[in-house]
mmCIF file of C-alpha atoms in Angstrom:
data_model
loop_
_atom_site.group_PDB
_atom_site.id
_atom_site.type_symbol
_atom_site.label_atom_id
_atom_site.label_comp_id
_atom_site.label_asym_id
_atom_site.label_seq_id
_atom_site.Cartn_x
_atom_site.Cartn_y
_atom_site.Cartn_z
ATOM 1 C CA MET A 1 -11.036 2.387 66.515
ATOM 2 C CA ARG A 2 -8.612 -0.013 64.841
ATOM 3 C CA ALA A 3 -11.600 -1.876 63.371
ATOM 4 C CA ILE A 4 -13.045 1.359 61.978
ATOM 5 C CA SER A 5 -9.666 2.276 60.426
ATOM 6 C CA ALA A 6 -9.461 -1.125 58.788
ATOM 7 C CA LEU A 7 -12.921 -0.678 57.338
ATOM 8 C CA HIS A 8 -11.888 2.706 55.956
ATOM 9 C CA ARG A 9 -8.853 1.143 54.261
ATOM 10 C CA ILE A 10 -10.979 -1.623 52.735
ATOM 11 C CA ALA A 11 -13.482 0.944 51.446
ATOM 12 C CA ALA A 12 -10.680 3.043 49.940
ATOM 13 C CA VAL A 13 -9.220 0.028 48.135
ATOM 14 C CA ALA A 14 -12.654 -0.934 46.789
ATOM 15 C CA THR A 15 -13.216 2.620 45.530
ATOM 16 C CA ALA A 16 -9.811 2.625 43.783
ATOM 17 C CA VAL A 17 -10.563 -0.702 42.086
ATOM 18 C CA THR A 18 -13.954 0.608 40.928
ATOM 19 C CA LEU A 19 -12.391 3.773 39.501
ATOM 20 C CA ALA A 20 -9.685 1.779 37.751
ATOM 21 C CA ALA A 21 -12.288 -0.473 36.169
ATOM 22 C CA ALA A 22 -14.239 2.554 34.995
ATOM 23 C CA MET A 23 -11.095 4.038 33.438
ATOM 24 C CA VAL A 24 -10.393 0.787 31.577
ATOM 25 C CA ALA A 25 -13.975 0.702 30.321
ATOM 26 C CA CYS A 26 -13.687 4.275 29.070
ATOM 27 C CA GLY A 27 -10.366 3.477 27.471
ATOM 28 C CA SER A 28 -11.982 0.736 25.410
ATOM 29 C CA ASN A 29 -13.994 3.441 23.650
ATOM 30 C CA ASP A 30 -11.544 6.318 23.514
ATOM 31 C CA ASP A 31 -8.066 4.794 23.387
ATOM 32 C CA PRO A 32 -7.023 4.082 19.775
ATOM 33 C CA ALA A 33 -4.783 1.272 21.011
ATOM 34 C CA ALA A 34 -7.885 -0.500 22.281
ATOM 35 C CA SER A 35 -9.604 -0.397 18.891
ATOM 36 C CA GLY A 36 -9.136 -3.725 17.163
ATOM 37 C CA PRO A 37 -6.305 -6.260 17.367
ATOM 38 C CA ASP A 38 -2.627 -5.543 16.709
ATOM 39 C CA LEU A 39 -2.573 -5.594 12.915
ATOM 40 C CA GLY A 40 0.617 -3.689 12.187
ATOM 41 C CA LEU A 41 -1.298 -0.596 11.121
ATOM 42 C CA ILE A 42 0.276 2.763 10.313
ATOM 43 C CA LYS A 43 -1.903 4.310 13.027
ATOM 44 C CA SER A 44 -3.477 2.176 15.725
ATOM 45 C CA GLY A 45 -7.241 2.048 15.432
ATOM 46 C CA THR A 46 -7.256 3.414 11.867
ATOM 47 C CA LEU A 47 -7.236 1.585 8.545
ATOM 48 C CA ARG A 48 -5.491 3.902 6.058
ATOM 49 C CA ILE A 49 -6.800 3.066 2.585
ATOM 50 C CA GLY A 50 -5.400 4.120 -0.779
ATOM 51 C CA THR A 51 -8.080 4.456 -3.451
ATOM 52 C CA LEU A 52 -9.144 6.448 -6.513
ATOM 53 C CA THR A 53 -11.482 9.408 -6.799
ATOM 54 C CA ASP A 54 -12.860 9.069 -10.321
ATOM 55 C CA ALA A 55 -14.052 5.522 -10.986
ATOM 56 C CA PRO A 56 -17.791 5.119 -10.300
ATOM 57 C CA PRO A 57 -19.531 2.892 -9.375
ATOM 58 C CA ASN A 58 -16.522 1.177 -7.772
ATOM 59 C CA VAL A 59 -14.413 3.905 -6.145
ATOM 60 C CA TYR A 60 -15.109 7.636 -6.296
ATOM 61 C CA VAL A 61 -15.807 10.788 -4.313
ATOM 62 C CA LYS A 62 -19.357 12.118 -3.940
ATOM 63 C CA ASP A 63 -20.184 15.229 -1.910
ATOM 64 C CA GLY A 64 -16.693 15.137 -0.460
ATOM 65 C CA LYS A 65 -16.994 11.512 0.698
ATOM 66 C CA PHE A 66 -15.149 8.450 -0.618
ATOM 67 C CA THR A 67 -17.754 5.911 -1.650
ATOM 68 C CA GLY A 68 -18.561 3.259 -4.261
ATOM 69 C CA PHE A 69 -18.959 -0.510 -4.032
ATOM 70 C CA ASP A 70 -15.356 -1.278 -3.080
ATOM 71 C CA ASN A 71 -15.033 1.543 -0.550
ATOM 72 C CA ASP A 72 -18.397 0.898 1.098
ATOM 73 C CA LEU A 73 -17.444 -2.773 1.371
ATOM 74 C CA ILE A 74 -14.076 -2.081 3.010
ATOM 75 C CA THR A 75 -15.849 0.364 5.356
ATOM 76 C CA ALA A 76 -18.094 -2.507 6.478
ATOM 77 C CA VAL A 77 -15.059 -4.771 6.851
ATOM 78 C CA ALA A 78 -13.278 -2.133 8.952
ATOM 79 C CA ALA A 79 -16.316 -1.869 11.232
ATOM 80 C CA LYS A 80 -16.114 -5.615 11.918
ATOM 81 C CA LEU A 81 -12.502 -5.041 13.007
ATOM 82 C CA ASN A 82 -13.410 -2.011 15.144
ATOM 83 C CA LEU A 83 -11.247 0.189 12.914
ATOM 84 C CA LYS A 84 -11.885 3.661 11.509
ATOM 85 C CA PRO A 85 -11.397 3.822 7.707
ATOM 86 C CA GLU A 86 -9.303 6.714 6.419
ATOM 87 C CA PHE A 87 -9.376 7.086 2.618
ATOM 88 C CA VAL A 88 -6.686 8.841 0.585
ATOM 89 C CA GLY A 89 -6.874 9.407 -3.178
ATOM 90 C CA THR A 90 -3.978 8.366 -5.412
ATOM 91 C CA ASP A 91 -3.217 7.218 -8.986
ATOM 92 C CA PHE A 92 -3.710 3.548 -9.753
ATOM 93 C CA SER A 93 -0.240 3.237 -11.277
ATOM 94 C CA ALA A 94 1.308 4.072 -7.882
ATOM 95 C CA LEU A 95 -1.181 2.337 -5.573
ATOM 96 C CA LEU A 96 0.358 -1.113 -5.199
ATOM 97 C CA SER A 97 3.877 0.135 -4.550
ATOM 98 C CA GLN A 98 2.457 2.628 -2.033
ATOM 99 C CA VAL A 99 0.695 -0.190 -0.177
ATOM 100 C CA ASN A 100 3.763 -2.378 -0.041
ATOM 101 C CA GLY A 101 5.942 0.609 0.893
ATOM 102 C CA GLY A 102 3.856 1.398 3.961
ATOM 103 C CA GLN A 103 2.119 4.553 2.755
ATOM 104 C CA PHE A 104 -1.246 2.772 3.010
ATOM 105 C CA ASP A 105 -2.430 -0.186 5.079
ATOM 106 C CA LEU A 106 -4.641 -1.382 2.231
ATOM 107 C CA GLY A 107 -5.499 -0.650 -1.400
ATOM 108 C CA SER A 108 -9.149 -0.500 -2.519
ATOM 109 C CA SER A 109 -9.711 -0.004 -6.223
ATOM 110 C CA SER A 110 -11.251 -3.030 -7.978
ATOM 111 C CA ILE A 111 -7.765 -4.502 -8.165
ATOM 112 C CA THR A 112 -7.678 -7.636 -10.292
ATOM 113 C CA VAL A 113 -5.426 -10.325 -8.842
ATOM 114 C CA THR A 114 -2.582 -11.250 -11.192
ATOM 115 C CA GLU A 115 0.640 -13.199 -10.760
ATOM 116 C CA ALA A 116 2.647 -10.104 -11.662
ATOM 117 C CA ARG A 117 0.932 -8.039 -8.967
ATOM 118 C CA LYS A 118 1.529 -10.752 -6.379
ATOM 119 C CA LYS A 119 5.216 -9.893 -6.688
ATOM 120 C CA THR A 120 4.462 -6.452 -5.229
ATOM 121 C CA VAL A 121 1.599 -6.998 -2.761
ATOM 122 C CA ALA A 122 -0.468 -9.677 -1.083
ATOM 123 C CA PHE A 123 -4.214 -9.924 -1.690
ATOM 124 C CA SER A 124 -7.288 -10.598 0.370
ATOM 125 C CA ASN A 125 -9.778 -13.182 -0.794
ATOM 126 C CA GLY A 126 -11.710 -12.037 -3.833
ATOM 127 C CA TYR A 127 -14.822 -9.914 -3.292
ATOM 128 C CA ASP A 128 -15.913 -9.148 -6.849
ATOM 129 C CA PHE A 129 -15.596 -10.207 -10.470
ATOM 130 C CA GLY A 130 -15.275 -7.959 -13.474
ATOM 131 C CA TYR A 131 -15.402 -7.521 -17.201
ATOM 132 C CA LEU A 132 -13.089 -5.932 -19.699
ATOM 133 C CA GLY A 133 -15.010 -3.133 -21.369
ATOM 134 C CA LEU A 134 -14.718 -1.644 -24.847
ATOM 135 C CA ASN A 135 -15.651 2.034 -24.786
ATOM 136 C CA THR A 136 -15.815 3.944 -28.025
ATOM 137 C CA THR A 137 -18.022 6.527 -29.733
ATOM 138 C CA LYS A 138 -21.293 6.057 -31.562
ATOM 139 C CA THR A 139 -19.699 7.017 -34.861
ATOM 140 C CA SER A 140 -16.480 4.979 -34.608
ATOM 141 C CA GLY A 141 -17.860 1.808 -36.195
ATOM 142 C CA ILE A 142 -16.016 -0.275 -33.565
ATOM 143 C CA THR A 143 -18.193 -2.985 -32.028
ATOM 144 C CA THR A 144 -15.747 -5.757 -31.020
ATOM 145 C CA PHE A 145 -12.329 -6.113 -29.397
ATOM 146 C CA GLY A 146 -11.134 -7.734 -32.620
ATOM 147 C CA GLN A 147 -11.380 -4.383 -34.445
ATOM 148 C CA LEU A 148 -8.816 -2.569 -32.293
ATOM 149 C CA LYS A 149 -5.708 -3.423 -34.307
ATOM 150 C CA GLY A 150 -4.351 -0.242 -35.855
ATOM 151 C CA LYS A 151 -6.666 1.971 -33.810
ATOM 152 C CA ARG A 152 -5.622 4.550 -31.249
ATOM 153 C CA VAL A 153 -6.475 2.794 -27.978
ATOM 154 C CA VAL A 154 -6.254 4.429 -24.538
ATOM 155 C CA VAL A 155 -5.820 2.621 -21.203
ATOM 156 C CA VAL A 156 -5.136 3.615 -17.605
ATOM 157 C CA GLN A 157 -1.512 2.886 -16.848
ATOM 158 C CA GLY A 158 -0.771 -0.210 -14.768
ATOM 159 C CA THR A 159 -4.246 -1.753 -15.020
ATOM 160 C CA VAL A 160 -5.160 -5.194 -16.350
ATOM 161 C CA GLN A 161 -6.652 -3.314 -19.293
ATOM 162 C CA ASP A 162 -3.137 -2.000 -19.951
ATOM 163 C CA ASP A 163 -1.883 -5.603 -19.771
ATOM 164 C CA TYR A 164 -4.606 -6.710 -22.199
ATOM 165 C CA ALA A 165 -3.839 -4.013 -24.762
ATOM 166 C CA THR A 166 -0.103 -4.609 -24.492
ATOM 167 C CA GLY A 167 -0.571 -8.357 -24.849
ATOM 168 C CA LYS A 168 -2.601 -7.785 -28.018
ATOM 169 C CA ASN A 169 0.184 -5.541 -29.425
ATOM 170 C CA LEU A 170 -2.158 -2.554 -29.619
ATOM 171 C CA ASP A 171 0.523 -0.025 -28.589
ATOM 172 C CA PRO A 172 -1.885 1.756 -26.231
ATOM 173 C CA VAL A 173 -1.821 5.367 -25.108
ATOM 174 C CA ARG A 174 -1.396 5.306 -21.317
ATOM 175 C CA VAL A 175 -3.012 7.891 -19.042
ATOM 176 C CA PRO A 176 -2.995 8.194 -15.226
ATOM 177 C CA ASN A 177 -6.749 8.002 -14.524
ATOM 178 C CA TYR A 178 -10.185 7.215 -15.924
ATOM 179 C CA ASN A 179 -11.244 10.816 -16.458
ATOM 180 C CA ALA A 180 -8.251 11.287 -18.754
ATOM 181 C CA ALA A 181 -9.188 8.179 -20.749
ATOM 182 C CA LEU A 182 -12.763 9.346 -21.167
ATOM 183 C CA GLY A 183 -11.535 12.806 -22.095
ATOM 184 C CA LEU A 184 -9.496 11.468 -25.023
ATOM 185 C CA LEU A 185 -12.540 9.637 -26.356
ATOM 186 C CA LYS A 186 -14.790 12.677 -26.069
ATOM 187 C CA ALA A 187 -12.169 14.872 -27.726
ATOM 188 C CA GLY A 188 -11.791 12.446 -30.622
ATOM 189 C CA THR A 189 -8.074 11.909 -29.983
ATOM 190 C CA ALA A 190 -8.613 8.204 -29.209
ATOM 191 C CA ASP A 191 -10.700 5.624 -31.058
ATOM 192 C CA ALA A 192 -11.364 3.342 -28.097
ATOM 193 C CA TRP A 193 -10.757 2.893 -24.398
ATOM 194 C CA VAL A 194 -10.256 -0.569 -22.910
ATOM 195 C CA SER A 195 -11.896 -0.086 -19.524
ATOM 196 C CA PRO A 196 -13.190 -1.971 -16.500
ATOM 197 C CA ALA A 197 -16.663 -2.512 -17.960
ATOM 198 C CA GLU A 198 -18.722 -1.350 -14.977
ATOM 199 C CA ILE A 199 -16.684 1.856 -14.698
ATOM 200 C CA GLY A 200 -16.658 2.429 -18.458
ATOM 201 C CA GLU A 201 -20.405 1.947 -18.741
ATOM 202 C CA LYS A 202 -21.191 4.231 -15.794
ATOM 203 C CA MET A 203 -18.881 7.016 -16.989
ATOM 204 C CA ALA A 204 -20.206 6.798 -20.541
ATOM 205 C CA LYS A 205 -23.743 7.356 -19.252
ATOM 206 C CA ASP A 206 -22.860 10.062 -16.756
ATOM 207 C CA GLN A 207 -20.082 11.988 -18.484
ATOM 208 C CA GLY A 208 -19.931 10.782 -22.066
ATOM 209 C CA GLY A 209 -21.984 13.653 -23.413
ATOM 210 C CA GLY A 210 -24.158 11.268 -25.413
ATOM 211 C CA THR A 211 -21.301 10.322 -27.729
ATOM 212 C CA VAL A 212 -19.419 7.682 -25.704
ATOM 213 C CA ILE A 213 -20.796 4.127 -25.407
ATOM 214 C CA LEU A 214 -19.800 0.752 -24.021
ATOM 215 C CA ALA A 215 -19.737 -1.298 -27.216
ATOM 216 C CA ALA A 216 -18.726 -4.694 -25.805
ATOM 217 C CA LYS A 217 -17.471 -6.491 -22.723
ATOM 218 C CA GLU A 218 -15.970 -9.844 -21.788
ATOM 219 C CA LEU A 219 -15.702 -11.593 -18.430
ATOM 220 C CA SER A 220 -12.332 -11.559 -16.677
ATOM 221 C CA ASP A 221 -11.204 -14.895 -15.265
ATOM 222 C CA ALA A 222 -9.493 -13.326 -12.209
ATOM 223 C CA PRO A 223 -11.200 -11.930 -9.093
ATOM 224 C CA MET A 224 -10.849 -8.470 -7.586
ATOM 225 C CA ALA A 225 -9.391 -8.155 -4.096
ATOM 226 C CA PHE A 226 -7.991 -5.701 -1.563
ATOM 227 C CA ALA A 227 -4.213 -5.233 -1.582
ATOM 228 C CA VAL A 228 -2.116 -5.388 1.593
ATOM 229 C CA ALA A 229 1.627 -5.344 2.184
ATOM 230 C CA LYS A 230 3.300 -8.706 1.637
ATOM 231 C CA SER A 231 4.754 -8.474 5.144
ATOM 232 C CA ASN A 232 1.388 -8.018 6.892
ATOM 233 C CA ASP A 233 -0.195 -11.468 7.123
ATOM 234 C CA LYS A 234 -2.115 -10.435 10.273
ATOM 235 C CA LEU A 235 -4.014 -7.700 8.446
ATOM 236 C CA ARG A 236 -4.731 -9.892 5.425
ATOM 237 C CA ASP A 237 -6.083 -12.699 7.634
ATOM 238 C CA ALA A 238 -8.206 -10.262 9.660
ATOM 239 C CA VAL A 239 -9.642 -8.689 6.501
ATOM 240 C CA ASN A 240 -10.472 -12.137 5.104
ATOM 241 C CA LYS A 241 -12.315 -13.109 8.292
ATOM 242 C CA ALA A 242 -14.253 -9.822 8.374
ATOM 243 C CA LEU A 243 -15.033 -10.102 4.648
ATOM 244 C CA ASP A 244 -16.705 -13.467 5.261
ATOM 245 C CA GLU A 245 -18.719 -11.846 8.058
ATOM 246 C CA VAL A 246 -20.090 -9.076 5.805
ATOM 247 C CA ILE A 247 -20.918 -11.684 3.158
ATOM 248 C CA ALA A 248 -22.744 -13.809 5.741
ATOM 249 C CA ASP A 249 -24.732 -10.914 7.223
ATOM 250 C CA GLY A 250 -26.037 -9.739 3.845
ATOM 251 C CA THR A 251 -23.967 -6.552 3.503
ATOM 252 C CA TRP A 252 -22.127 -7.797 0.410
ATOM 253 C CA THR A 253 -25.384 -8.608 -1.401
ATOM 254 C CA LYS A 254 -26.934 -5.304 -0.359
ATOM 255 C CA LEU A 255 -24.012 -3.381 -1.870
ATOM 256 C CA VAL A 256 -24.096 -5.477 -5.060
ATOM 257 C CA ASP A 257 -27.786 -4.642 -5.461
ATOM 258 C CA GLN A 258 -27.116 -0.961 -4.741
ATOM 259 C CA TYR A 259 -24.241 -0.451 -7.151
ATOM 260 C CA TYR A 260 -24.881 -3.135 -9.793
ATOM 261 C CA PRO A 261 -28.679 -3.535 -9.929
ATOM 262 C CA GLY A 262 -29.718 -6.354 -12.223
ATOM 263 C CA ARG A 263 -26.184 -7.746 -12.591
ATOM 264 C CA ALA A 264 -26.087 -11.533 -12.395
ATOM 265 C CA VAL A 265 -23.268 -13.178 -10.466
ATOM 266 C CA PRO A 266 -21.552 -15.929 -12.486
ATOM 267 C CA ALA A 267 -22.029 -19.400 -11.024
ATOM 268 C CA THR A 268 -18.249 -19.801 -10.999
ATOM 269 C CA PHE A 269 -17.694 -16.832 -8.671
ATOM 270 C CA LYS A 270 -17.728 -17.308 -4.885
ATOM 271 C CA PRO A 271 -16.902 -14.189 -2.838
ATOM 272 C CA GLY A 272 -14.585 -14.346 0.155
ATOM 273 C CA SER A 273 -13.291 -17.713 1.302
ATOM 274 C CA GLY A 274 -16.161 -19.488 -0.426
ATOM 275 C CA SER A 275 -17.214 -21.019 2.883
ATOM 276 C CA VAL A 276 -20.186 -18.687 3.412
ATOM 277 C CA THR A 277 -23.243 -18.286 1.208
ATOM 278 C CA PRO A 278 -24.255 -14.728 0.235
ATOM 279 C CA ALA A 279 -27.820 -13.621 0.759
ATOM 280 C CA ALA A 280 -29.958 -13.838 -2.351
ATOM 281 C CA SER A 281 -30.017 -10.742 -4.548
ATOM 282 C CA THR A 282 -33.299 -8.921 -4.897
ATOM 283 C CA THR A 283 -32.411 -7.361 -8.256
ATOM 284 C CA ALA A 284 -30.277 -9.831 -10.233
ATOM 285 C CA ALA A 285 -31.204 -12.917 -12.172
ATOM 286 C CA ALA A 286 -29.605 -16.157 -11.103
ATOM 287 C CA GLY A 287 -26.140 -16.527 -12.530
#
């Protein structure tokens, strides 16, 4: 009888261990704390992302969903980290301070890396390059950046386009978002808009009413990157590692082809750490 009782106790212990293992396995799927490493996130298992709603093809809302090149890319990065992306719309002028203040884990909005911005936030490795754009109307007669002196020029506040116009002593009109900038052009209350070229070109075609054009563009010498709080080195390092992974597996190239078909990548630009080679584009000429 004692032997039978001992066997019962052994069986009970084995059953308890099996149940405990099953609970741990279930927890790996359902417990937010088990999703991804400890990255100092606002909410465990979730990457809270500040972005814009009105800047296609980079960052915008379509059918109620945040999308665009930058947001689809950070979604792929989050998946590598086993994190759920949670997008929140904001104004660009507030985005960096909101990231560093802990309102967002990360900022996604074609943010050009500058020394001034490094005083507010830290940046991931660069994932894109960009151009300054010159948007105007078909009847303005403006075809080059050199013709902007004395003109009424609009920019989105806090952008590198704002920095450019200020540095050229153009005394720009500052607005909070891209729709407002386009609106001034269409209404005839601005002569030109210094824009991110991809966004300016896309909005001119989609919303310009046939009167707004992208007259010129010039390559920026600084990359675009995701913004993270200066205090969160763990998140920045994790994002950089995952960014290299989505470059290596072809996701980065796929999104470039989707959102910028036919756009050549300059030979001087290497996305991510530069240690991985992107897949070849199927739509763009060699750059």
